[in-house]
Amino acid sequence: KDTIQDYINFYSVAMPAIIIFGGLIAPILEVRMGLGGASYYEFITSIGLPAQLAEVDPIVASFCGGMVGVLSALLVVEINNAKAQASRTCTFCSGSGYLTCGMCGGSGSADGNTPCTNCGQLGKVMCTSCAATGKKVFTEHDPRIDPFN
């Protein structure tokens, strides 16, 4: 979830930056540097296209449109990957592979002075549901798998 939030934050900053670059900064730089301008306008009108098209530089428009498309596609792919990964994580340990020790409550000592013998003073034990892999595994307790069929 943190990774997806990072992607969404980057996307929400990058999209306005690309749009501002393509809509304001690039045209101003082209006019200041003398690029585009009348020659592009003459080309557009000579092939019979509407004059409004001369106001949009095709290279900048292609670059900005391509960037928006690529970033949008990557965001969708990453969200789908995160959803698929979330459905494959162990429900007991939430994908960590470890559970809080039930004997010491995660403190590492049974009564405050005596070291916990169940977890070896670590405060956590291996998840037996996923065998510390963090992934869902099908066990004999899965109702979809009937061993007597």
XYZ file of C-alpha atoms in Angstrom:
149
model
C 0.000 0.000 0.000
C 2.880 2.392 0.698
C 4.348 1.728 -2.730
C 1.026 2.415 -4.430
C 0.657 5.633 -2.449
C 4.141 6.660 -3.585
C 3.152 6.004 -7.205
C -0.048 8.011 -6.800
C 1.875 10.905 -5.216
C 4.412 10.880 -8.062
C 1.611 10.691 -10.643
C -0.259 13.613 -9.062
C 2.904 15.750 -9.215
C 4.177 14.605 -12.617
C 0.929 15.045 -14.550
C 0.449 18.754 -13.772
C 4.166 19.351 -14.368
C 3.999 17.739 -17.818
C 0.829 19.633 -18.700
C 2.304 22.947 -17.548
C 5.495 22.234 -19.484
C 3.617 21.341 -22.669
C 1.015 24.090 -22.381
C 3.005 27.039 -21.052
C 6.755 26.625 -20.766
C 7.509 24.978 -24.130
C 5.437 27.440 -26.214
C 6.986 30.424 -24.428
C 10.489 29.058 -25.011
C 9.690 28.428 -28.677
C 8.532 32.024 -29.176
C 11.521 33.444 -27.275
C 13.994 31.285 -29.181
C 12.307 31.836 -32.536
C 11.415 28.187 -33.075
C 8.137 27.203 -34.722
C 6.113 30.359 -35.212
C 5.384 31.622 -38.731
C 7.024 28.808 -40.665
C 4.936 26.190 -38.850
C 1.812 28.315 -39.398
C 2.595 28.557 -43.100
C 3.040 24.806 -43.327
C -0.317 24.117 -41.625
C -2.222 26.540 -43.854
C -0.474 25.321 -47.010
C -1.781 21.770 -46.539
C -5.304 23.027 -45.839
C -5.557 22.322 -42.113
C -7.269 24.691 -39.648
C -5.042 27.532 -38.413
C -5.665 26.555 -34.758
C -3.411 23.534 -35.258
C -0.461 25.865 -35.771
C -0.780 26.959 -32.155
C 0.146 23.482 -30.948
C 3.655 22.235 -31.588
C 3.356 18.581 -32.637
C 6.666 17.558 -31.083
C 5.802 18.980 -27.661
C 2.239 17.661 -27.904
C 3.508 14.192 -28.826
C 6.072 14.208 -26.042
C 3.616 15.360 -23.381
C 0.837 13.063 -24.590
C 3.207 10.126 -24.675
C 4.438 10.843 -21.156
C 0.897 11.077 -19.812
C -0.030 7.810 -21.543
C 3.016 5.913 -20.338
C 2.727 7.101 -16.736
C -1.002 6.340 -16.672
C -0.407 2.830 -18.009
C 2.365 2.194 -15.467
C 0.150 3.384 -12.616
C -2.650 1.019 -13.672
C -0.221 -1.910 -13.995
C 1.272 -1.279 -10.552
C -2.147 -0.983 -8.912
C -3.193 -4.295 -10.490
C 0.066 -5.923 -9.335
C -0.467 -4.671 -5.781
C -4.022 -6.034 -5.734
C -2.832 -9.409 -6.998
C -0.029 -9.509 -4.428
C -2.424 -8.594 -1.604
C -4.665 -11.517 -2.511
C -1.710 -13.919 -2.235
C -0.471 -12.907 1.236
C -1.051 -15.032 4.304
C -4.078 -13.861 6.253
C -2.641 -14.842 9.624
C 0.736 -13.050 9.545
C -0.189 -10.418 6.899
C 2.725 -11.523 4.740
C 5.500 -11.073 7.313
C 5.995 -14.807 7.958
C 6.045 -14.294 11.721
C 3.494 -14.009 14.521
C 3.768 -12.403 17.945
C 4.784 -14.945 20.544
C 1.765 -16.012 22.575
C 3.778 -16.956 25.661
C 5.551 -13.629 26.224
C 3.273 -11.346 24.220
C 6.177 -10.175 22.084
C 8.342 -8.899 24.944
C 10.924 -11.700 24.823
C 10.608 -12.547 28.510
C 7.896 -14.639 30.111
C 7.601 -12.780 33.446
C 9.885 -9.789 33.012
C 13.044 -11.569 34.221
C 12.969 -15.069 32.730
C 13.836 -15.355 29.028
C 11.000 -16.754 26.924
C 11.786 -20.286 25.847
C 9.057 -20.360 23.213
C 10.511 -17.652 20.956
C 14.116 -17.513 22.171
C 13.719 -13.897 23.381
C 12.811 -12.675 19.888
C 9.173 -11.912 20.684
C 7.966 -13.578 17.508
C 7.488 -17.094 16.229
C 7.291 -18.579 12.749
C 3.822 -18.560 11.169
C 2.721 -22.170 10.851
C -0.006 -21.387 8.358
C 2.372 -20.244 5.613
C 5.606 -21.841 6.924
C 7.147 -18.343 7.221
C 6.811 -17.669 3.489
C 4.234 -14.897 3.916
C 2.157 -16.365 1.086
C -1.127 -18.208 1.161
C -0.645 -21.930 0.941
C -3.353 -24.499 0.489
C -3.529 -26.848 3.425
C -5.694 -29.769 4.401
C -7.948 -27.245 6.145
C -8.910 -25.604 2.870
C -12.599 -26.439 2.298
C -12.067 -26.375 -1.479
C -9.698 -29.324 -1.252
C -11.526 -32.405 -0.029
C -9.101 -35.314 0.499
C -11.964 -37.827 0.567
C -13.153 -37.224 -3.010
